Amino acid sequence: MRAKTGAVAVLLLGAMVLSACASTTSDSSDGSGASASSDGKATVVSFDIDEGQQTPAQPLDSWCGDKKVKVGLAVAQAVNSWMKTLHYQVDEAAKQCKSIDGEVLFTSAGGDQQRAISQINSQVAQGVDVLLVQADFGAAELPAIRSAQKAGVKVIIYNSAIGGTPGRDFTAQTILDGRLAGSDMATKLGQNVKKGNVVFLGGIPGAASSKAMLDGVKESLKDFPDLKLLTDTPVTTSWTAAGAQQAMAGLIAQSSNIDAVITDYGVTARGAIEAFKLAGKPIPPISTLSTDNQFGCAWKELADDKIDVPVFTLDGGTWMGEIALRQGVAAATGKKYNADQTFKLPPFTDTAAGKTPPCDPNLPPDADLAAGLTTTQLNTIFK
């Protein structure tokens, strides 16, 4: 048996429902319970963020069958607030399903590629039936994932695409549409900035999600020829504020004019802001995703000091953990599920449209205010 986590719920794009009875899916012929889009494309999942309102719950009996299963969650790095929130949401969702045996087995590779591979093998050896993998090292993790699949484990990939085929190399996937996220962020900058130099800050070296977003940025910037991308590859920040501040300081030293910043994590956006402040430079417009309370409060401090920093953010990505949990448990307990899904990050903050980043001084700085969690839950995560 095995174990992993999950929480509350998910809305499908538009009026779609994430259950296997959705009219946009049809049962596969292999008897596995997997469904595929009728046009062969991945099912798109998303929702509209309404501040203070949780996403509606998917019926428990649509994904939690009677068979006892042990669930595991393997991630590349667990120190940031995004991962802590996702982990909590998975754990809370797992508690709803009585078929999940014990607590979710959680392991982190600490940002090390070889450890990311070995932890997959370790979880299989410890008997997990369902393994949720955030494969930030991309294709390098695919051989271990294939081995886990061959060993009978239901392997669900979420967030970062790794190549391979759902149903063959692994059971199912819910992949952040990073290319679209990068495109959305770059388009917003292009509409508001018009002209100048742009930099892109990524995460750990080789992160597949960072590369996908940068690819989307490059594609959209073709529509804005007066915006020049100074960084051809994602700038490494290790997804920390300190790493981003250091990287941004180096970029500022190399270029006299940086007119816009795109990052793939709100924490690194905060680090970039600090670098501009320390350099005595004006803070340029910023597009980012997965922000936290501290990001909102930092923006509010600047606004209170009459410093205008245009911001556009996409949020809600931590829900991918619960979506993956539901796919995995459904596969292991005989329920129906979509084998191939992409997750579209919804907009959360857009200062140009009058929607400013939220700030709650009564909550921990790391609190994800787009996660649909209560004050009590957020305080529990970051106590």
PDB file of N, CA and C in Angstrom, residues 7 19 60 67 117 119 138 146 176 184-185 224 268 281 373 381 383:
ATOM      1  N   ALA A   7      -6.519  18.068  -1.023  1.00  0.00           N
ATOM      2  CA  ALA A   7      -7.402  18.963  -0.301  1.00  0.00           C
ATOM      3  C   ALA A   7      -8.573  19.370  -1.124  1.00  0.00           C
ATOM      4  N   SER A  19     -14.898  15.476 -12.865  1.00  0.00           N
ATOM      5  CA  SER A  19     -15.227  14.066 -12.714  1.00  0.00           C
ATOM      6  C   SER A  19     -15.123  13.357 -14.048  1.00  0.00           C
ATOM      7  N   LEU A  60     -16.524  13.100  -3.021  1.00  0.00           N
ATOM      8  CA  LEU A  60     -15.504  12.173  -2.543  1.00  0.00           C
ATOM      9  C   LEU A  60     -15.597  10.816  -3.226  1.00  0.00           C
ATOM     10  N   LYS A  67     -10.634   0.262  -2.045  1.00  0.00           N
ATOM     11  CA  LYS A  67      -9.362  -0.422  -1.856  1.00  0.00           C
ATOM     12  C   LYS A  67      -8.404   0.413  -1.017  1.00  0.00           C
ATOM     13  N   ILE A 117      15.874  11.507  -8.004  1.00  0.00           N
ATOM     14  CA  ILE A 117      15.728  10.201  -8.647  1.00  0.00           C
ATOM     15  C   ILE A 117      15.686   9.088  -7.607  1.00  0.00           C
ATOM     16  N   GLN A 119      14.874   9.198  -4.468  1.00  0.00           N
ATOM     17  CA  GLN A 119      13.718   9.203  -3.561  1.00  0.00           C
ATOM     18  C   GLN A 119      12.502   8.521  -4.196  1.00  0.00           C
ATOM     19  N   GLY A 138      12.659  17.283 -14.694  1.00  0.00           N
ATOM     20  CA  GLY A 138      12.207  16.890 -16.017  1.00  0.00           C
ATOM     21  C   GLY A 138      12.575  15.473 -16.409  1.00  0.00           C
ATOM     22  N   ARG A 146       9.386   5.540 -14.810  1.00  0.00           N
ATOM     23  CA  ARG A 146       8.977   4.370 -15.594  1.00  0.00           C
ATOM     24  C   ARG A 146       9.127   3.089 -14.781  1.00  0.00           C
ATOM     25  N   LEU A 176       1.158  22.012 -15.125  1.00  0.00           N
ATOM     26  CA  LEU A 176       0.991  23.457 -15.229  1.00  0.00           C
ATOM     27  C   LEU A 176       1.306  23.880 -16.654  1.00  0.00           C
ATOM     28  N   ASP A 184       1.109  34.664 -20.851  1.00  0.00           N
ATOM     29  CA  ASP A 184       0.182  35.618 -20.229  1.00  0.00           C
ATOM     30  C   ASP A 184       0.931  36.746 -19.527  1.00  0.00           C
ATOM     31  N   MET A 185       2.002  36.390 -18.807  1.00  0.00           N
ATOM     32  CA  MET A 185       2.762  37.405 -18.074  1.00  0.00           C
ATOM     33  C   MET A 185       3.475  38.364 -19.036  1.00  0.00           C
ATOM     34  N   PHE A 224       5.790  42.088 -29.395  1.00  0.00           N
ATOM     35  CA  PHE A 224       6.200  43.383 -28.847  1.00  0.00           C
ATOM     36  C   PHE A 224       7.680  43.597 -29.168  1.00  0.00           C
ATOM     37  N   THR A 268      10.647  35.085  -5.451  1.00  0.00           N
ATOM     38  CA  THR A 268      11.784  35.633  -6.197  1.00  0.00           C
ATOM     39  C   THR A 268      11.480  37.044  -6.694  1.00  0.00           C
ATOM     40  N   LYS A 281      17.732  51.987  -7.611  1.00  0.00           N
ATOM     41  CA  LYS A 281      17.127  52.061  -8.938  1.00  0.00           C
ATOM     42  C   LYS A 281      15.600  52.040  -8.829  1.00  0.00           C
ATOM     43  N   LEU A 373      -7.671  28.985   1.686  1.00  0.00           N
ATOM     44  CA  LEU A 373      -7.609  28.402   3.027  1.00  0.00           C
ATOM     45  C   LEU A 373      -8.040  29.425   4.068  1.00  0.00           C
ATOM     46  N   ILE A 381      -0.096  26.115   8.846  1.00  0.00           N
ATOM     47  CA  ILE A 381       0.986  25.802   7.902  1.00  0.00           C
ATOM     48  C   ILE A 381       2.284  26.503   8.275  1.00  0.00           C
ATOM     49  N   LYS A 383       3.153  28.116  11.251  1.00  0.00           N
ATOM     50  CA  LYS A 383       3.371  28.389  12.684  1.00  0.00           C
ATOM     51  C   LYS A 383       4.844  28.238  13.033  1.00  0.00           C
TER      52      LYS A 383
END
